[in-house]
CSV table of C-alpha atoms in Angstrom, one decimal:
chain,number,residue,atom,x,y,z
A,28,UNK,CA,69.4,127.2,138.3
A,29,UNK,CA,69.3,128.1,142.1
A,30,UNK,CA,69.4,124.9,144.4
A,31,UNK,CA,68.2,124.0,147.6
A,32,UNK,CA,64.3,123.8,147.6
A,33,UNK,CA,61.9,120.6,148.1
A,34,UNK,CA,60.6,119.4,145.5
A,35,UNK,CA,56.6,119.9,145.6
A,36,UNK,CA,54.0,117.1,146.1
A,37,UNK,CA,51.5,119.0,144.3
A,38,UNK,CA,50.2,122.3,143.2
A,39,UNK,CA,49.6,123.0,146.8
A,40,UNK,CA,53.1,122.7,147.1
A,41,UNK,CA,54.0,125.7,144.3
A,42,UNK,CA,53.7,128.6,146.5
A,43,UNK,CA,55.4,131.8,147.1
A,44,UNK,CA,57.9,131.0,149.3
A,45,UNK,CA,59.3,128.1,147.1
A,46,UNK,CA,59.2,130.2,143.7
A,47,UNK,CA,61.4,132.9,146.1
A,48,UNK,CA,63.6,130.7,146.9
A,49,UNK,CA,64.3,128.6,143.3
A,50,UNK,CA,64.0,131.9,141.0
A,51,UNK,CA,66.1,133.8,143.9
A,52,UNK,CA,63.7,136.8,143.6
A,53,UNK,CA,61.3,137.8,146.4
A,54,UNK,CA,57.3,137.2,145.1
A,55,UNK,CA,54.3,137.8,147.5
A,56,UNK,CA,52.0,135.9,145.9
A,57,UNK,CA,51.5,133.5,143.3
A,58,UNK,CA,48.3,131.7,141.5
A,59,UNK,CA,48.5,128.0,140.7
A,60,UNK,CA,46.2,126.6,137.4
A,61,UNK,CA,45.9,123.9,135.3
A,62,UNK,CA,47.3,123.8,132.0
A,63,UNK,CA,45.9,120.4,129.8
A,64,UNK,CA,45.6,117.3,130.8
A,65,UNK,CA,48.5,115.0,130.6
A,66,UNK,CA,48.1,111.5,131.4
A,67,UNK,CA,51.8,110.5,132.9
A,68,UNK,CA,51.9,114.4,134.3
A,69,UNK,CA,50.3,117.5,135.9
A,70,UNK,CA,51.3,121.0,133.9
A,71,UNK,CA,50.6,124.0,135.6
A,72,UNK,CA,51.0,127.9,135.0
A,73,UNK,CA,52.0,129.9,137.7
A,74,UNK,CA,51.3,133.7,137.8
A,75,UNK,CA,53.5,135.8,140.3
A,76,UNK,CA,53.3,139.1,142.0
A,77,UNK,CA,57.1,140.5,143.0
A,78,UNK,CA,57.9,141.8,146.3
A,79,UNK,CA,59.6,145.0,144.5
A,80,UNK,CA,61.7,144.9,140.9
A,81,UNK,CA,61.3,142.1,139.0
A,82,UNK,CA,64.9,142.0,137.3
A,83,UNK,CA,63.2,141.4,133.9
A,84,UNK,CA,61.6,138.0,135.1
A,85,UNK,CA,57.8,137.3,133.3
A,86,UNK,CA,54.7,137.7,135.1
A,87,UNK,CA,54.5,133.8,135.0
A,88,UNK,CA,56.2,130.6,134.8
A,89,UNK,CA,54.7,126.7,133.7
A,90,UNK,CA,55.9,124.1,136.4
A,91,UNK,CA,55.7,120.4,135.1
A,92,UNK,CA,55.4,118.0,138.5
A,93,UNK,CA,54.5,114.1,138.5
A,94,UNK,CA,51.2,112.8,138.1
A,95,UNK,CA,49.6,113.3,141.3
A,96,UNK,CA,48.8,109.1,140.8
A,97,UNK,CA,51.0,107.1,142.7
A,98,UNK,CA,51.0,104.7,140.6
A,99,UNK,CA,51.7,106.6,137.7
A,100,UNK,CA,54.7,107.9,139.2
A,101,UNK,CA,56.1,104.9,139.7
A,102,UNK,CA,55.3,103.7,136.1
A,103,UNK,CA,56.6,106.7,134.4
A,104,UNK,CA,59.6,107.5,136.8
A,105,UNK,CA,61.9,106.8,134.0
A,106,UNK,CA,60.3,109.4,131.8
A,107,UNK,CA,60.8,111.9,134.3
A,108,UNK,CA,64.6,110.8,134.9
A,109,UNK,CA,65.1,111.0,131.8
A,110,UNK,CA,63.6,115.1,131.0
A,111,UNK,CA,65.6,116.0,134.2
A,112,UNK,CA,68.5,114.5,132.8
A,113,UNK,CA,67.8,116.3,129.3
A,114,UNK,CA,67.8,119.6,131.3
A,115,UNK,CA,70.4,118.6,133.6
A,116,UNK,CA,72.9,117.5,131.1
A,117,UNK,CA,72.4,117.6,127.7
A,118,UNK,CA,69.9,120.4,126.4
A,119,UNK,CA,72.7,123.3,126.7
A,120,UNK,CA,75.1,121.0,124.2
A,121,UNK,CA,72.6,121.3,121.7
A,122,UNK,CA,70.9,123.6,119.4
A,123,UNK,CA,67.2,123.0,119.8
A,124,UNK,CA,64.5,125.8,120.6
A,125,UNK,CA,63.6,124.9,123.9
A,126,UNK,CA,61.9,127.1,126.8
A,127,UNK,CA,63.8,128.8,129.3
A,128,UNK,CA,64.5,126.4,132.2
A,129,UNK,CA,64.8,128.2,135.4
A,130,UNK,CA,64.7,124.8,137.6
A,131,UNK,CA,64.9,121.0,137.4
A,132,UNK,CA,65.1,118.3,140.7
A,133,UNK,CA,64.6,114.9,140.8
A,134,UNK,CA,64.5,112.4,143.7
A,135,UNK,CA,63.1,108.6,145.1
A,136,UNK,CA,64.6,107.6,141.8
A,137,UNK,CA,62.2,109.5,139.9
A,138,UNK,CA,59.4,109.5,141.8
A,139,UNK,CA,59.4,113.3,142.9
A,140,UNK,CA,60.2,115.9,140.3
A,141,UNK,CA,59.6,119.2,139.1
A,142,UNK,CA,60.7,121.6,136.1
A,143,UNK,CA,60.1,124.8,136.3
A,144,UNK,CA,59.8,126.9,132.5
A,145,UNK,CA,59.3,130.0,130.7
A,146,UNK,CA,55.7,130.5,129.7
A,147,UNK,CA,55.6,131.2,126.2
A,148,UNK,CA,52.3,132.3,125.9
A,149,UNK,CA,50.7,133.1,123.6
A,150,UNK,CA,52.6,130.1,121.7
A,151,UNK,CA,50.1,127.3,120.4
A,152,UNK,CA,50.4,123.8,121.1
A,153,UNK,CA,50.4,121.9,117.6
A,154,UNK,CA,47.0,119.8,117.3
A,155,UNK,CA,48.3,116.1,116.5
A,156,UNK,CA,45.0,115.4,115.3
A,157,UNK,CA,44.5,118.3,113.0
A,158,UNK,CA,48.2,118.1,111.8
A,159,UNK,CA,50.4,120.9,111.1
A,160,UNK,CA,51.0,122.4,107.4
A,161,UNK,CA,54.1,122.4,105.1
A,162,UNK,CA,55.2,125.6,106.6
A,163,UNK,CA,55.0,124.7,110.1
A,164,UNK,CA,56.8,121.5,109.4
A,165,UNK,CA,59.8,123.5,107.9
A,166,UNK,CA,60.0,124.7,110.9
A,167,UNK,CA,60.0,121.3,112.9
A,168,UNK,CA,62.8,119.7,110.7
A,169,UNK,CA,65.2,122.4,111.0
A,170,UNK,CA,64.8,122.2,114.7
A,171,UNK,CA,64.5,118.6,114.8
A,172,UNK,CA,68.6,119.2,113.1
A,173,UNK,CA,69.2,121.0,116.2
A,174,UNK,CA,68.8,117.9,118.3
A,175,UNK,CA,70.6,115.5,115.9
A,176,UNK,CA,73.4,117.3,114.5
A,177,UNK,CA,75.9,119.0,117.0
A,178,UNK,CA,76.7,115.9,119.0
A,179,UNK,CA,75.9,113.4,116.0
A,180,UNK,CA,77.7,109.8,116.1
A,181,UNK,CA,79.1,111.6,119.6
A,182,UNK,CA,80.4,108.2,121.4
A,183,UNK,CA,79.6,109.9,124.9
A,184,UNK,CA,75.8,109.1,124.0
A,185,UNK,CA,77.0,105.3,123.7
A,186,UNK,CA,77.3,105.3,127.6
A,187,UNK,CA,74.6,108.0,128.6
A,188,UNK,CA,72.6,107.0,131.3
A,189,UNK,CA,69.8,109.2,131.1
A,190,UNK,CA,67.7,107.8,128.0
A,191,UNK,CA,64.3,106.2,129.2
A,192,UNK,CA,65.4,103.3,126.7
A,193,UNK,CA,69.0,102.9,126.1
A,194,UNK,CA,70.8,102.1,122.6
A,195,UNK,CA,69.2,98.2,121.5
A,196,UNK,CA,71.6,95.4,121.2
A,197,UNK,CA,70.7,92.4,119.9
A,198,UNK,CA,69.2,91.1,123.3
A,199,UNK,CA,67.3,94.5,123.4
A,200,UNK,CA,66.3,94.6,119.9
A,201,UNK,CA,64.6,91.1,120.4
A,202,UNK,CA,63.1,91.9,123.6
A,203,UNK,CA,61.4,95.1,122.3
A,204,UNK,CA,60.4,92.9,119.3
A,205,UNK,CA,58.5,90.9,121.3
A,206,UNK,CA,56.8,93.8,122.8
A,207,UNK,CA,56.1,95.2,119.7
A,208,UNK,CA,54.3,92.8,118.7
A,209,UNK,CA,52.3,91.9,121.6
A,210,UNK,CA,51.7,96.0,121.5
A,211,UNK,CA,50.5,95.5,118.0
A,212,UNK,CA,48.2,92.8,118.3
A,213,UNK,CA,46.2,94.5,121.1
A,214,UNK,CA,46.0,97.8,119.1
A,215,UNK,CA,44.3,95.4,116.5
A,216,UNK,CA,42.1,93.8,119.1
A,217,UNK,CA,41.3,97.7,120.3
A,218,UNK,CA,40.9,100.1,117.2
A,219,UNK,CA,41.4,96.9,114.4
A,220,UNK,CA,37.3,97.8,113.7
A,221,UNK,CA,38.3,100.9,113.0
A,222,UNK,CA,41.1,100.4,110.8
A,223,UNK,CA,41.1,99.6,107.3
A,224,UNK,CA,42.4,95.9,106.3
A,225,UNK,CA,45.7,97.5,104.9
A,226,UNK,CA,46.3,99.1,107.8
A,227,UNK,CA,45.9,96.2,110.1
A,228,UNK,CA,48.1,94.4,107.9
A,229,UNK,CA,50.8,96.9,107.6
A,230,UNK,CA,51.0,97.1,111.5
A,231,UNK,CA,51.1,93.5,112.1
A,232,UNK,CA,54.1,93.3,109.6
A,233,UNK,CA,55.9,96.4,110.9
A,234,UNK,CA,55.9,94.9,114.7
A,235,UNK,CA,57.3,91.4,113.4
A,236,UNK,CA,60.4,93.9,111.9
A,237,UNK,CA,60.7,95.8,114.9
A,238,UNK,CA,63.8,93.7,116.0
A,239,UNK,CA,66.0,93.6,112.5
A,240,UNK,CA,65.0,96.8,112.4
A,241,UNK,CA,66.6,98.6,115.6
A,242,UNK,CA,69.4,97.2,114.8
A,243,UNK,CA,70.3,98.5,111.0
A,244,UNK,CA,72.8,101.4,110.6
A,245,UNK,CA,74.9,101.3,113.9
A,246,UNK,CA,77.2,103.6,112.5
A,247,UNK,CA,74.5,106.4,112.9
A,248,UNK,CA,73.3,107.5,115.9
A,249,UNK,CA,72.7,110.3,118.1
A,250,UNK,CA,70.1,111.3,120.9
A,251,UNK,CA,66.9,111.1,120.2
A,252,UNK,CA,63.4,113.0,121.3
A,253,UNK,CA,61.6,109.6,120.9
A,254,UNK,CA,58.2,111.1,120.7
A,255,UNK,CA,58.7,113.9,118.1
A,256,UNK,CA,55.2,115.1,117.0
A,257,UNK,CA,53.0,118.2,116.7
A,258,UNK,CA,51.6,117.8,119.6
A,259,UNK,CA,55.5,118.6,122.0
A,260,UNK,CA,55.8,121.5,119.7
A,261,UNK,CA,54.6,125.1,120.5
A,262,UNK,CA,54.3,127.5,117.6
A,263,UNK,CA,54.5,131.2,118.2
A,264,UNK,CA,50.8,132.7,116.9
A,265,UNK,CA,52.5,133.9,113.6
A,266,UNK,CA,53.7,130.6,112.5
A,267,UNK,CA,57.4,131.9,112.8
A,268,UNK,CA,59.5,130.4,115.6
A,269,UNK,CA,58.8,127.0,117.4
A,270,UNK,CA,59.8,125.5,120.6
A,271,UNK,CA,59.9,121.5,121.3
A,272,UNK,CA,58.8,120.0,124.7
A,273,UNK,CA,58.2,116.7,127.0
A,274,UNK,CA,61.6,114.9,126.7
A,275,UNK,CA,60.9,112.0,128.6
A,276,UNK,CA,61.5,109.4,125.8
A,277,UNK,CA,64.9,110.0,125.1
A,278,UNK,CA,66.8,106.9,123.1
A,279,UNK,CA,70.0,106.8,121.2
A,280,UNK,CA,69.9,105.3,117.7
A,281,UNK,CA,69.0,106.0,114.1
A,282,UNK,CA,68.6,110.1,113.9
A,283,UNK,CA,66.2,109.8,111.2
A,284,UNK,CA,63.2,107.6,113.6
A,285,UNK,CA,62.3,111.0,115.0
A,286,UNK,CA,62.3,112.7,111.3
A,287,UNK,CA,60.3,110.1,110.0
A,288,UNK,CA,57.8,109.9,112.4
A,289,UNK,CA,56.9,113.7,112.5
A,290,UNK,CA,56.7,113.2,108.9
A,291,UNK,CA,54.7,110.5,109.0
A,292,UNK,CA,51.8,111.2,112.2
A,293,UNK,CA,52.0,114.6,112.1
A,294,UNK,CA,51.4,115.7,108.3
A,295,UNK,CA,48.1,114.8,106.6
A,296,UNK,CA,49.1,112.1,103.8
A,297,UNK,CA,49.2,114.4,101.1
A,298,UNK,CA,50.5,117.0,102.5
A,299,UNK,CA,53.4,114.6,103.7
A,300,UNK,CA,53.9,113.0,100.2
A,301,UNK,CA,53.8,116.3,98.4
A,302,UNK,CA,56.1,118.2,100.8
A,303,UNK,CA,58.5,115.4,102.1
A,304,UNK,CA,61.3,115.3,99.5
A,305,UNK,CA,61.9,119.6,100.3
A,306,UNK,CA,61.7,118.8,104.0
A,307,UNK,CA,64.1,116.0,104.2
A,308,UNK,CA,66.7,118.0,102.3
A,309,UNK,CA,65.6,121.0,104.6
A,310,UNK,CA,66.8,118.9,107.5
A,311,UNK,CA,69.8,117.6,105.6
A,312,UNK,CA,71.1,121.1,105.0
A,313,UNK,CA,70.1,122.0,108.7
A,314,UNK,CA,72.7,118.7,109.5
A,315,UNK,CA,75.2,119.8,107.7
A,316,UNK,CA,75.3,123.3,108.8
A,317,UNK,CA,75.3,121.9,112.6
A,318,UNK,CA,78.9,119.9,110.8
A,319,UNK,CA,77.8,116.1,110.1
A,320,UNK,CA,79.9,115.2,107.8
A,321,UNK,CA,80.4,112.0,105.8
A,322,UNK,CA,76.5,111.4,105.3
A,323,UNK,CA,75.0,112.0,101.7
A,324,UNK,CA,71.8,113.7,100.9
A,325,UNK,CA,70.5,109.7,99.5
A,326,UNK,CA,71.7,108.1,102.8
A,327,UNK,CA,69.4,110.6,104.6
A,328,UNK,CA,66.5,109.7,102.2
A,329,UNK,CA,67.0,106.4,103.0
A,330,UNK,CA,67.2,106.6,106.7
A,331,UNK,CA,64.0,108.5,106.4
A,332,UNK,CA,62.3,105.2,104.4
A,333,UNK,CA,63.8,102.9,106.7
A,334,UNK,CA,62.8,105.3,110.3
A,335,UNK,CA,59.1,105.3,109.5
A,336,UNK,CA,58.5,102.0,111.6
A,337,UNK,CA,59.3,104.5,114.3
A,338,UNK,CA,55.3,105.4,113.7
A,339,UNK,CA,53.9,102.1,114.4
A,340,UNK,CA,56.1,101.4,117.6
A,341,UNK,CA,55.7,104.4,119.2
A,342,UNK,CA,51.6,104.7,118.4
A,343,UNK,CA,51.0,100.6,119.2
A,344,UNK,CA,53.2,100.9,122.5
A,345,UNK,CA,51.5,104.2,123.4
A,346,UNK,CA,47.7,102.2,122.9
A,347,UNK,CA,48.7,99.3,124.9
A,348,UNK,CA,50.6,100.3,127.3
A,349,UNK,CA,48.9,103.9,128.6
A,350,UNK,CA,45.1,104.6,129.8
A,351,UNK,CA,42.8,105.1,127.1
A,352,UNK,CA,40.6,108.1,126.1
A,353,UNK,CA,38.2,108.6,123.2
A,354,UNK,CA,40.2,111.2,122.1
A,355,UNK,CA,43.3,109.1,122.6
A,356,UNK,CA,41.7,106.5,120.4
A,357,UNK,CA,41.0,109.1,117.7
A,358,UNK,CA,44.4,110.4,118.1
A,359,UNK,CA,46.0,106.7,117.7
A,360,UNK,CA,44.0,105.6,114.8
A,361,UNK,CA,44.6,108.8,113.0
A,362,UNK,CA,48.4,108.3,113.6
A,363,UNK,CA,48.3,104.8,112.6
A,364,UNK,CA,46.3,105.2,109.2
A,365,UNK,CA,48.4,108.2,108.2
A,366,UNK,CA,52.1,105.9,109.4
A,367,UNK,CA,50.8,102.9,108.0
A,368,UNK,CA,50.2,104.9,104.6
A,369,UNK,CA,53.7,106.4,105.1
A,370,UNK,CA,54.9,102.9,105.0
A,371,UNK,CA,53.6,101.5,102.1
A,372,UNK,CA,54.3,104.5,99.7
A,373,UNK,CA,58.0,104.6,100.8
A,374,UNK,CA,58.5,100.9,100.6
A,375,UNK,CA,59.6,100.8,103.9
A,376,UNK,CA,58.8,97.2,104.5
A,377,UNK,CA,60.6,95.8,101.7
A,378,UNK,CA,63.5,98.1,102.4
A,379,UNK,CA,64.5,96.8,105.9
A,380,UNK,CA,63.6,93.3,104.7
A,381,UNK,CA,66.5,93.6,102.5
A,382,UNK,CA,68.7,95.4,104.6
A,383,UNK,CA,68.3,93.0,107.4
């Protein structure tokens, strides 16, 4: 990655001259459009003309800045110190599918970023609503392997600075307990209408576990995605290849929460239960081939059971704690109902209970 560039305000910002000068290639022009519409960022695809041979580089490029929201910037800063620090640091030690990064800055602490990516157009975003089949989840888990497995139980991660929530101890565990549940009871204020009585039960009894359970299994950890759903995946149009995206919740603890909660928000219910016991021993195999050793095919079951309270945390935190949309709301319940479900069929209550 070429150095040396400002890092752009806004779109306006993502001009010729600055591409130039990051890609190291001379382009004449360049058109700037939205791509989505994230709520703690601003996507963009940028398509280039070159200045004379193009040295193999694409027609365009996706550049991922700060929400043009001050505020937001400030609030999410740590979600964007932690993706440049992915990029910066850690993606090239492992084995994930990933898009090309051609540039990554950071600066006022986070405030000012950008990333600038392959676009891998025509590749699909997965639709977390919808939810993504058996065969597209194969996919997922073996990739998902690819982030756990070549630096897994690495003790480097046990002082790596870049997560946006570092490795809980018992102080931490508690404090995010308390969250949790806060987070919890105002996702059952907000959606609880809209949730069945099981459901609002289940949650409520997942956040008052929240702290016991971050703190289970310290003898298994690695880096983890943090948000690890269909929706940060992009699928290539024949359903072959897939490419995982938005790192700006990386953690270190239990490899299995980010298993368990693809499994669990981004599989219909049955589809989940029917296909779950192939893909968790797709992923173990994918672990083992990446060289984890000293981990059984039945402690990986387990630390799938006992991960699924990654579902409610990460769907109640994401209700309480970001601006709301109707199609947010239909995302979250749908999330919730099929976690909560997830939950209860794999006994994961009663597991960490007793493990506690």
């Amino acid at each position: 990655m070429t150095k040396a560039a400002p890092i752009p305000a806004g779109p306006t910002d993502l001009t010729s001259s600055w591409l130039s000068v990051v890609l190291g290639v001379d382009i004449t022009e360049v058109t700037v459009s939205a791509v989505g519409t994230g709520q703690t960022g601003a996507t963009y695809r940028l398509t280039v003309r070159y200045a004379g041979e193009r040295s193999g580089m694409s027609d365009s490029f996706i550049a991922k800045l700060p929400s043009q929201d001050e505020t937001v910037r400030q609030r999410v800063a740590l979600g964007y110190r932690a993706e440049h620090a992915f990029y910066a640091e850690v993606a090239d030690t492992l084995s994930v599918p990933l898009p090309q990064c051609f540039y990554c800055d950071i600066d006022r602490n986070g405030a000012d970023f950008v990333l600038l990516m392959a676009d891998l157009a025509p590749a699909v975003q997965g639709d977390q609503i919808a939810g993504c089949s058996a065969a597209e989840a194969r996919l997922a888990v073996t990739a998902l392997a690819g982030v756990h497995g070549p630096r897994w139980c690495d003790p480097t991660w046990l002082s790596f600075t870049g997560t946006a929530m570092p490795r809980a101890d018992a102080e931490l565990a508690k404090s995010i307990g308390d969250v949790a549940r806060t987070a919890a009871q105002t996702t059952v204020v907000g959606l609880g209408a809209r949730m069945t009585e099981a459901d609002r039960a289940t949650l409520t009894e997942a956040a008052d576990l929240i702290g016991a359970w971050l703190l289970l299994a310290p003898d298994r950890f690695s880096l983890l995605h943090g948000d690890y759903r269909v929706d940060n995946l992009l699928f290539d149009p024949e359903r072959t290849r897939v490419s995982v995206v938005d790192w700006q919740t990386l953690t270190i603890g239990l490899p299995a929460r980010d298993l368990s909660y693809f499994m669990a928000t981004s599989l219909a219910p049955d589809t989940r239960a029917e296909a779950e016991e192939e893909l968790v021993g797709l992923y173990f195999d994918a672990l083992v081939d990446h060289g984890v050793t000293e981990y059984s095919r039945e402690n990986c079951w387990q630390d799938y059971r006992i991960g699924m309270l990654q579902a409610p945390l990460i769907t109640t935190f994401g209700y309480a704690f970001a601006a709301t949309t109707d199609r947010g709301d239909d995302m979250m319940l749908t999330m919730i109902e099929r976690g909560c479900r997830a939950i209860r069929e794999l006994g994961t209550l009663e597991l960490v209970r007793q493990l506690s």
